[in-house]
Each structure stands twice: as structure tokens, then as C-alpha cells.
Short mmCIF file of C-alpha atoms in Angstrom, two decimals:
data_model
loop_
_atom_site.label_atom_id
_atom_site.label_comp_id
_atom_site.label_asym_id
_atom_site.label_seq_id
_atom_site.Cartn_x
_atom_site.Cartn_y
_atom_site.Cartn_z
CA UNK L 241 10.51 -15.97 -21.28
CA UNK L 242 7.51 -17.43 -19.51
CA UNK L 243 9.51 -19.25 -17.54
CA UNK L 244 11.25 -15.86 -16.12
CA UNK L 245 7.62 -13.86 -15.91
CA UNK L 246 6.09 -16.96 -13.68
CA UNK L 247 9.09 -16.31 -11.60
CA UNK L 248 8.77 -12.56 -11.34
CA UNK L 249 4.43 -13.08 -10.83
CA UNK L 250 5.12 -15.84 -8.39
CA UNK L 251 8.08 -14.91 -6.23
CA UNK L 252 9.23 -11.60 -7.01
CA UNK L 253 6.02 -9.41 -6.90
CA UNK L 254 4.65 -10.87 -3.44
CA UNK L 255 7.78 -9.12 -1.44
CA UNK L 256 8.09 -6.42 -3.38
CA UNK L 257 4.44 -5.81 -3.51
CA UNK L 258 4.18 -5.68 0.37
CA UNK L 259 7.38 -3.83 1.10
CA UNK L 260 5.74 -1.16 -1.01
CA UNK L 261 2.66 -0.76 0.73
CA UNK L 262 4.12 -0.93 4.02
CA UNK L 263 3.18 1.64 6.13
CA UNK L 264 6.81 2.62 7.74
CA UNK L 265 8.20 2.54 3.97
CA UNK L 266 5.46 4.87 2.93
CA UNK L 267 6.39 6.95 5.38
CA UNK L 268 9.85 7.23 4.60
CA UNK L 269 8.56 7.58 1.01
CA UNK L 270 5.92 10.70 2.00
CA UNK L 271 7.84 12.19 5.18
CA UNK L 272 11.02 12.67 2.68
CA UNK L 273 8.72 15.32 0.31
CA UNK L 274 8.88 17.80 3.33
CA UNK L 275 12.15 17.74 2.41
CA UNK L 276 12.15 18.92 -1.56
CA UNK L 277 11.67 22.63 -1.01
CA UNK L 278 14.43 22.83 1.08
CA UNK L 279 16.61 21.24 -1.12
CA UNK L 280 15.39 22.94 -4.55
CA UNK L 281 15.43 26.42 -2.58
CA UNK L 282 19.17 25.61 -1.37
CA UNK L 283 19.85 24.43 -4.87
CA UNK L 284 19.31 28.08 -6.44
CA UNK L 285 21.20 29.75 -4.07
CA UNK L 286 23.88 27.19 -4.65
CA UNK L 287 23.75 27.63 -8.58
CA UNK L 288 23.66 31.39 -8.37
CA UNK L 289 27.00 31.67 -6.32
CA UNK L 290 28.50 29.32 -8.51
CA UNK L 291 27.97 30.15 -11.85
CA UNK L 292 31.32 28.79 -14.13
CA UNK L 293 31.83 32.49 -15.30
CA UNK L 294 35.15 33.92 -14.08
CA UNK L 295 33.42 37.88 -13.92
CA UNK L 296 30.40 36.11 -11.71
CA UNK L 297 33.05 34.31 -9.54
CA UNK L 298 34.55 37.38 -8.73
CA UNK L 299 31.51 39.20 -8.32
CA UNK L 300 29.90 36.45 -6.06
CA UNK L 301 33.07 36.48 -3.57
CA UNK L 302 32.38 39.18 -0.73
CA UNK L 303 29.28 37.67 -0.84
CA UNK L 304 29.67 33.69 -0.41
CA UNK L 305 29.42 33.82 3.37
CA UNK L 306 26.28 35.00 3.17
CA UNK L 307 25.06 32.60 0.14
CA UNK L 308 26.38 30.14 2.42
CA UNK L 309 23.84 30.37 4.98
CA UNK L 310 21.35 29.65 2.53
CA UNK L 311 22.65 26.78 1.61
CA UNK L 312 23.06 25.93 5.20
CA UNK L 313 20.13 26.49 5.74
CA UNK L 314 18.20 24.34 3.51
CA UNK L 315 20.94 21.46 2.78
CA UNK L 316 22.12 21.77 6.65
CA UNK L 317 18.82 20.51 7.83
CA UNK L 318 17.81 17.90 5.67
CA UNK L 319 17.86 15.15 8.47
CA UNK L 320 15.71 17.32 10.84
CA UNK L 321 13.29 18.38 8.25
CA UNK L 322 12.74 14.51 7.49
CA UNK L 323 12.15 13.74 10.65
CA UNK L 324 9.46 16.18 11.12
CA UNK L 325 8.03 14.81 8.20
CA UNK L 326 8.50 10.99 8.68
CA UNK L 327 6.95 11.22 12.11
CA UNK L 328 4.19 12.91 10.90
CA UNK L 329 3.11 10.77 8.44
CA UNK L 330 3.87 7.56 10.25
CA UNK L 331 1.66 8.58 12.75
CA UNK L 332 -0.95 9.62 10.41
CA UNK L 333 -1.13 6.10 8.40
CA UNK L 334 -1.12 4.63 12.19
CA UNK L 335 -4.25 6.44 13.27
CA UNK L 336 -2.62 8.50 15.32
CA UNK L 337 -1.85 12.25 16.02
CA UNK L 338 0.37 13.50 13.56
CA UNK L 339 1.78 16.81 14.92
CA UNK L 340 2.17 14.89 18.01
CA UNK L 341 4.14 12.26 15.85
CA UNK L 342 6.10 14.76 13.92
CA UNK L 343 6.94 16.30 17.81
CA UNK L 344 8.11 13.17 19.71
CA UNK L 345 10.17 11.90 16.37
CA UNK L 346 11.78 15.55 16.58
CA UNK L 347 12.77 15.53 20.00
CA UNK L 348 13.80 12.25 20.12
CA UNK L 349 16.36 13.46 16.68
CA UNK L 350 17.81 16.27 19.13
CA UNK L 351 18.60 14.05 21.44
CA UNK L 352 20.74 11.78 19.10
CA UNK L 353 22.45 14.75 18.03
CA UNK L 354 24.45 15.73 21.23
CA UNK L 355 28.26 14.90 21.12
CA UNK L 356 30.69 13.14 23.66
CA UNK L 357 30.76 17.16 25.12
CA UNK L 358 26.70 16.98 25.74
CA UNK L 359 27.01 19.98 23.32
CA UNK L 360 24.22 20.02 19.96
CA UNK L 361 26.40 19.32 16.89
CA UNK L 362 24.11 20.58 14.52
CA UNK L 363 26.06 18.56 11.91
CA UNK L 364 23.74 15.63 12.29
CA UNK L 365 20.94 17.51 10.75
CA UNK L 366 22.12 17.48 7.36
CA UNK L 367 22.29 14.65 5.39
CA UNK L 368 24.98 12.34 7.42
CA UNK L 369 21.98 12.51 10.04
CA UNK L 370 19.26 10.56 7.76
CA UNK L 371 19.16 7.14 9.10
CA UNK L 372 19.09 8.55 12.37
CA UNK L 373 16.29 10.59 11.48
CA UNK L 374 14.45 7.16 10.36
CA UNK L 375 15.22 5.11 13.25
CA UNK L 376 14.21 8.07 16.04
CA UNK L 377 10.93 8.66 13.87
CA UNK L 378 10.09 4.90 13.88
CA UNK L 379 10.60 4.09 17.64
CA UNK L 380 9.14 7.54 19.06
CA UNK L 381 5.75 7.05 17.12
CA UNK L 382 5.75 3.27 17.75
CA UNK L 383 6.29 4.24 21.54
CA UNK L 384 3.42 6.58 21.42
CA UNK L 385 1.11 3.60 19.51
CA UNK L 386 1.70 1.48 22.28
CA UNK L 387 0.78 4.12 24.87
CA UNK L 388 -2.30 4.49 22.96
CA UNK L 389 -3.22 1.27 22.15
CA UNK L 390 -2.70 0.75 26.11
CA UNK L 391 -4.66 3.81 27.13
CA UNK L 392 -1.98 4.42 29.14
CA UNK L 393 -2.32 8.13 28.49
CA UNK L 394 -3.46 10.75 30.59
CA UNK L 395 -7.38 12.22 29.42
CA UNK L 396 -8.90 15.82 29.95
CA UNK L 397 -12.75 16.25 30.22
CA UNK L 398 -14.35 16.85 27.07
CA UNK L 399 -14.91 20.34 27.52
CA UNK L 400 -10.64 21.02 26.88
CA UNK L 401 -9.81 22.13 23.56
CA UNK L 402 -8.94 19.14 21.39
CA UNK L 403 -5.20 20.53 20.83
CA UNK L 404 -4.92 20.94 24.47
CA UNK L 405 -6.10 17.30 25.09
CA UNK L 406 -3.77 15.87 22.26
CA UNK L 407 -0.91 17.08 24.06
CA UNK L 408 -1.84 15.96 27.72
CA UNK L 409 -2.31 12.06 25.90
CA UNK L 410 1.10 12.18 24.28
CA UNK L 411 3.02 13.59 27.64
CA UNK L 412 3.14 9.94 28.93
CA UNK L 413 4.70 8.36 25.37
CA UNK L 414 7.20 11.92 25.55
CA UNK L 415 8.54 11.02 29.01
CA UNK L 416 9.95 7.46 28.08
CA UNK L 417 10.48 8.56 24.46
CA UNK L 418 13.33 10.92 26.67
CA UNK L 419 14.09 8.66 28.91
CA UNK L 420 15.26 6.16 26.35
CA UNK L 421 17.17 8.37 24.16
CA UNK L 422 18.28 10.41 26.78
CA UNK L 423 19.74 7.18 28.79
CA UNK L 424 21.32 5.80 25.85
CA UNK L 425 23.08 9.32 25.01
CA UNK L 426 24.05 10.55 28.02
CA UNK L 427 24.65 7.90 31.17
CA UNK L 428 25.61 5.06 28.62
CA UNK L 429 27.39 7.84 26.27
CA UNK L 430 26.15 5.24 23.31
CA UNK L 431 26.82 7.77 20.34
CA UNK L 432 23.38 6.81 18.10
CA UNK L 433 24.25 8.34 15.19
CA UNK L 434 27.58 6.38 14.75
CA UNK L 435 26.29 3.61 15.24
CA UNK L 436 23.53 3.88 12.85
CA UNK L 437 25.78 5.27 9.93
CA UNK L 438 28.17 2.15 10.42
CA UNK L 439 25.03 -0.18 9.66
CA UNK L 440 24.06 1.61 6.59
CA UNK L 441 27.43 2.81 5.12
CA UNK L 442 27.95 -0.75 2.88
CA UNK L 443 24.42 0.12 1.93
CA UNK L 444 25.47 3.89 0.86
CA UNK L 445 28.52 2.05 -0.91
CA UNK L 446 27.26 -0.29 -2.53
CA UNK L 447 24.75 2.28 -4.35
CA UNK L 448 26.96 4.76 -5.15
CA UNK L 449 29.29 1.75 -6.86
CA UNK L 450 28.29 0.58 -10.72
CA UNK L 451 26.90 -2.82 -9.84
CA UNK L 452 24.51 -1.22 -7.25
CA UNK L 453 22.90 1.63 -9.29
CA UNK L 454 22.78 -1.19 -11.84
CA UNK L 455 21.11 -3.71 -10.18
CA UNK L 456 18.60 -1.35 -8.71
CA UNK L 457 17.79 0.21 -12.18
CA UNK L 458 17.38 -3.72 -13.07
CA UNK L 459 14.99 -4.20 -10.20
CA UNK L 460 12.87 -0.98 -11.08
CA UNK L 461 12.56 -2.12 -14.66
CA UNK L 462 11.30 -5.42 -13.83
CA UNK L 463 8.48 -4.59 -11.49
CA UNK L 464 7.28 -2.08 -14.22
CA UNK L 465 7.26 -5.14 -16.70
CA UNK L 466 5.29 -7.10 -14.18
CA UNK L 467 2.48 -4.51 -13.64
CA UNK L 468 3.65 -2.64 -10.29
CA UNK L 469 5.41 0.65 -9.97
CA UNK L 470 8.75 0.14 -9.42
CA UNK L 471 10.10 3.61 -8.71
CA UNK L 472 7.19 4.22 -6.24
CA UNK L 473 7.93 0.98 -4.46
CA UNK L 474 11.71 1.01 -3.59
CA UNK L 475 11.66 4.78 -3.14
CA UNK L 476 10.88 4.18 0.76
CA UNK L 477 14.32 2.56 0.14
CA UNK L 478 16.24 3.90 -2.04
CA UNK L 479 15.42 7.87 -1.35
CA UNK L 480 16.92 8.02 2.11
CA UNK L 481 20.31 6.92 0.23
CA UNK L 482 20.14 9.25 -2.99
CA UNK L 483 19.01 12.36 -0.83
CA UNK L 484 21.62 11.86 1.82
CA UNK L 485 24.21 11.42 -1.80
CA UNK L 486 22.58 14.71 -2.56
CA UNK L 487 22.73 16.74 0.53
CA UNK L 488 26.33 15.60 0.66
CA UNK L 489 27.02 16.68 -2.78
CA UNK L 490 25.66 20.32 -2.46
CA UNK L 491 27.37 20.95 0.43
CA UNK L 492 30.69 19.45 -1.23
CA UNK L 493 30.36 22.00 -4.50
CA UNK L 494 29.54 24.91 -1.86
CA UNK L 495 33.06 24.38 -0.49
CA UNK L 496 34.55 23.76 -3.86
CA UNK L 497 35.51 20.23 -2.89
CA UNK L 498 35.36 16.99 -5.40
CA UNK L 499 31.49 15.54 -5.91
CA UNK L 500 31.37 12.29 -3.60
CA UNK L 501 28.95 10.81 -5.02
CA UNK L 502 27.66 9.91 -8.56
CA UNK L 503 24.34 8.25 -8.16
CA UNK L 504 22.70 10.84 -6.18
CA UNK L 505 18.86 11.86 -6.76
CA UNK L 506 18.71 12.88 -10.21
CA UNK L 507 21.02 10.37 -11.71
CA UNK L 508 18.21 7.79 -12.97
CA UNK L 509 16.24 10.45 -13.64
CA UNK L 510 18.11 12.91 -15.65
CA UNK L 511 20.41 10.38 -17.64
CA UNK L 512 18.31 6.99 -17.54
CA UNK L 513 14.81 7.27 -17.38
CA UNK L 514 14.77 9.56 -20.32
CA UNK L 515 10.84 9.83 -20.93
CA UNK L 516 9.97 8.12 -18.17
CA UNK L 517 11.19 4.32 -16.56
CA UNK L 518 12.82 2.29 -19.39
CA UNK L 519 13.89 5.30 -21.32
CA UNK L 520 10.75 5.16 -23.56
CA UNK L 521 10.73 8.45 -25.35
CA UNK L 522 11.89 6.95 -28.05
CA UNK L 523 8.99 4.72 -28.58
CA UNK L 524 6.22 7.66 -28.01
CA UNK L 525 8.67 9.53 -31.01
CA UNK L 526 7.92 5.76 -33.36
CA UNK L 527 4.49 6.06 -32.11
CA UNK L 528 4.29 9.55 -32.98
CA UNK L 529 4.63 8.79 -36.90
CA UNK L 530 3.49 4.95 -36.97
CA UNK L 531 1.18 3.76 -39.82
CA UNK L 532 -1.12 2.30 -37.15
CA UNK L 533 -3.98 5.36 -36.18
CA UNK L 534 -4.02 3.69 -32.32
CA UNK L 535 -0.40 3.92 -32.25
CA UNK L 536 -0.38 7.49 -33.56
CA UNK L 537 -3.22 8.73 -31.20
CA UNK L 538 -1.30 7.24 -27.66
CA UNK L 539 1.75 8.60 -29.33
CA UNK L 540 0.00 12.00 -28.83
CA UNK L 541 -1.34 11.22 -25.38
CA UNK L 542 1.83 10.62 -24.25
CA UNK L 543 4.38 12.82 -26.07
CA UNK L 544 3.56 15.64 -23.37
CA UNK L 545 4.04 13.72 -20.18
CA UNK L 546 6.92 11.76 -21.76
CA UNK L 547 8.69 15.01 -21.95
CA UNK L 548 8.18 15.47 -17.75
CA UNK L 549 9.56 11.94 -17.34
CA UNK L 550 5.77 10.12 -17.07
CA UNK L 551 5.06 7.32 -18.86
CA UNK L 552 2.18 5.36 -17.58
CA UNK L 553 0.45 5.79 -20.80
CA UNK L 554 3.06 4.33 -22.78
CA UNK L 555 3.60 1.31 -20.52
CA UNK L 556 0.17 0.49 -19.85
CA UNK L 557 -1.41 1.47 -23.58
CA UNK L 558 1.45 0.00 -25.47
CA UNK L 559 2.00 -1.98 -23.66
CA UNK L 560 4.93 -2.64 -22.23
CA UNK L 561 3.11 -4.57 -18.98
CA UNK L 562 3.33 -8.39 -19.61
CA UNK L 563 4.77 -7.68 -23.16
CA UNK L 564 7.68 -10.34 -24.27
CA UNK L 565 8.62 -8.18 -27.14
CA UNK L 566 9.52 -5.14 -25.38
CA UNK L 567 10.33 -6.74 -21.96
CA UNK L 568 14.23 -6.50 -23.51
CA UNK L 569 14.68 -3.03 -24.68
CA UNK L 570 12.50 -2.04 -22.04
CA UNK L 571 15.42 -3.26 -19.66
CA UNK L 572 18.87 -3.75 -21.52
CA UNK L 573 18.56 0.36 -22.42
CA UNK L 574 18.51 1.99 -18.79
CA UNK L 575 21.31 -0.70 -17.98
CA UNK L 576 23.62 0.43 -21.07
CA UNK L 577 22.56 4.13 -20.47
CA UNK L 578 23.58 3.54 -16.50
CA UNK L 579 26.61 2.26 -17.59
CA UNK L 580 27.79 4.62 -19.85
CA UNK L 581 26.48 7.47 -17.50
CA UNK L 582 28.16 5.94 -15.12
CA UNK L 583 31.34 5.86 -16.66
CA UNK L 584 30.99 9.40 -18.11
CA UNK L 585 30.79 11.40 -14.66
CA UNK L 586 33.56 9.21 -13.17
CA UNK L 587 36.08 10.57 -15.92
#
């Protein structure tokens, strides 16, 4: 057992560490948020025009064409919304100006998003259109760093409006920001968001597959053991693939067609990390009427975040953190409850 914590202090936690305080994964980690309302908002409609009750169904159908443009509306531009948001923060964590980030990202997304026709397929800003949205926010801000970092931007006196200025100093970056995504698109008719979807689709398989979701609920739990967040850290990751899993599912069960994916956002949460990572509700509950006072008194601290799926009390009071003893339960249960869940929703 020491033997395996040295290893997960030593060589596990360094990488892991930095990957999660990387500033382009904390982007991707922060920009996705902008992203939430939409998709809650799009989830109510989406639940209220599908309610399981034959009277409702019939009720609800003169008026599923025009449910369906909510749902459009929030699920149909996840992709754009997160590039907006990715950009923005990117920018921000890079010193730079964020609307101007969010902006160039933006534009740069539209331009990915025109078909063999030169015609917008629209398409691309749902959730098929996520990578893209990553890749477009992470050159177009780098781009404008560079110009920056260069001064090769154009400056007003100091008497213009700052907003005014802002935009002036990022017309330079916007031009060759166009230029490149515009040249690729259009004169070398290299189709961007193909090609990006063909790089990540073993990635999208191999998490929507049992081994995958298994072996990243396996990585979560250990980093938790060994004293760093482990959701927070791969979510820069992992949340691209289960929103995109998401996105795609809503807009499946708006057409009636068969869920495509199991593991989409909400799987860990809702069926494995039941009171928070590791499934520890259980423990506050033990806690809760323990013979020890301590026990009984973080029991009470945490029995009300426990029940909204946070459990830094319980892993840090208990602990759980560098703890032998309940290093095991704390990661064989969310493996046999992903495995069983698992199995459940495929039948």
C-alpha cells in the first residue's frame, strides 16, 4: 500500500497536478459554464413536451414544433455558446482582452462552420461542433497573444474611449485570424470540423464504452485519495466529451430516436458519486450515529452537503486523504456502482 501511494505522490500527481492548473484546460473547464443555462433551460422544455403520459403526449402534439425551437435553441448552440465562453476566459487567464477573445474565437467558429456549398450549416453549433469550438478558441486568442506580445497592434491616443481602443489593437490579430481560417475553408476547401471530429471520435468511444467510464472513475478516485481534486482536474478533459454525449442525447429524445450515449454528464454524478466522489454518503449516515462525539459532529457538518453531492468535509475530516483503510472502499464502490449502472441503462 505504500508502495502504490509513493507511486501515485511521486509520478502520478506531478502530471496530473499541472494538467489541472493549466491555463487552456481551465479554460475549457470555465468557458464550458456559459454553457449550463442553455442546456438546463433546453432541458425543461424538453421534459415538458415529453412527459411519459399518453393524455400529455397527445396534448403536447400541435405544439412540438414550437417546443422544438426551444430545444434548438439552447441544445442547437452548445458549440457556439462554448466558444464564446472558452475564448473569453482564455484570454482573461492570458492577460488579455476578454470580449475581444470571446470575439476573434467566435468568428474564427463561423468560419469552420461553412460547408463544401460556402453555405453556414448551423449544425456545427450544437454539440458535434465542440472540438472545433476548442481548437478555433485556442489558436484565435493565441494569435491575438502574439500580436500583443509583439506590439504589433495598431494604438489610439489616450484620449479614445478604452472600448474603442480595444478594438482598433485586436483588428490586426482579426485580419490573419480570417485569413487563416478563411484560407483553409474556402481556397484549400479543408473541411475543419471533419477533420477535428475524426481525431477525437476514439476519444468519444472509448468514454462512452465500460472500460473508459471505468478507468476514468478510477483515475478521479485516486487523485482524491492523494490530496488533489480529481473531478476539478480532468473536467478541462473530460467535460467537452460528456456535454457533447449530452447535447447529442437531448436532441436524440426530442426526435424520439434511441439515447446514443450512456455516460453523458450526469452519469457519475447521479448513479456513482452518490454523496459526493467515492460514493461516501454512506459513511456521513455511520458517522451520523457513531459512538465517537468527533465522528458524530462531522457527520452533521457534512450530512447537508453530502446530500448536494459535496464531500470535502468527509474526505478531508475523516479522512479519506492519505488513509490506507478507506483508500479501498473509497475506490472499489464507484467502480462496482459504474459497472452495474453501466450495465443497467444498456438493457
Amino acid at each position: 500500500m505504500n508502495n502504490f501511494m509513493n507511486w501515485v505522490q511521486s509520478s502520478l500527481m506531478p502530471p496530473l497536478a499541472k494538467a489541472g492548473n493549466n491555463k487552456y484546460l481551465v479554460s475549457i473547464r470555465n468557458g464550458l459554464v456559459l454553457t449550463l443555462p442553455a442546456v438546463i433551460s433546453g432541458s425543461i422544455f424538453l421534459i415538458i413536451a415529453n412527459i411519459p403520459i399518453p393524455a400529455w403526449t397527445n396534448f403536447m402534439k400541435p405544439y412540438m414544433g414550437a417546443m422544438g425551437v426551444a430545444v434548438n435553441g439552447s441544445f442547437g448552440i452548445i458549440s457556439l455558446l462554448a466558444t464564446i465562453g472558452i475564448g473569453y476566459e482564455l484570454a482573461k487567464a492570458l492577460d488579455l482582452d476578454a470580449i475581444n477573445g470571446a470575439g476573434l474565437s467566435t468568428m474564427a467558429f463561423i468560419v469552420t462552420s461553412f460547408n463544401s456549398k460556402l453555405t453556414l450549416d448551423t449544425d456545427n453549433f450544437a454539440s458535434s461542433g465542440l472540438f472545433t469550438a476548442i481548437v478555433c478558441s485556442f489558436i484565435s486568442v493565441s494569435i491575438l497573444r502574439l500580436f500583443v506580445k509583439k506590439d504589433w497592434i495598431i494604438k489610439l491616443p489616450k484620449g479614445v474611449p478604452a472600448a474603442v481602443s480595444q478594438s482598433f489593437a485586436s483588428l490586426t490579430p482579426a485580419f490573419l485570424i480570417l485569413l487563416f481560417f478563411w484560407g483553409l475553408r474556402v481556397p484549400l476547401h479543408f473541411d475543419i470540423n471533419h477533420f477535428i471530429q475524426s481525431i477525437f471520435h476514439p476519444l468519444l468511444f472509448a468514454m462512452n464504452s465500460l472500460p473508459g467510464i471505468m478507468f476514468y472513475t478510477l483515475l478521479v478516485s485516486i487523485l482524491w485519495v492523494a490530496g488533489i481534486h480529481g473531478d476539478m482536474t480532468l473536467q478541462g478533459i473530460s467535460d467537452p466529451i460528456f456535454l457533447q454525449f449530452l447535447a447529442a442525447n437531448g436532441v436524440a429524445y426530442a426526435h424520439h430516436q434511441t439515447i446514443p450515449y450512456i455516460t453523458s454528464l450526469g452519469f457519475s454524478s447521479l448513479f456513482v458519486n452518490v454523496g459526493g466522489t467515492g460514493a461516501t454518503i454512506m459513511l456521513v449516515f455511520w458517522m451520523l450515529s457513531s459512538k465517537s462525539k468527533a465522528y458524530r459532529e462531522l457527520g452533521k457538518v457534512a450530512f447537508p452537503s453530502a446530500l448536494f453531492e459535496i464531500n470535502e468535509p468527509v474526505i478531508f475530516g475523516f479522512p479519506v486523504v492519505m488513509n490506507p483503510i478507506t483508500l479501498i472502499p473509497f475506490i472499489v464502490i464507484p467502480q462496482v456502482l459504474t459497472i452495474t449502472t453501466y450495465l443497467w441503462l444498456c438493457t
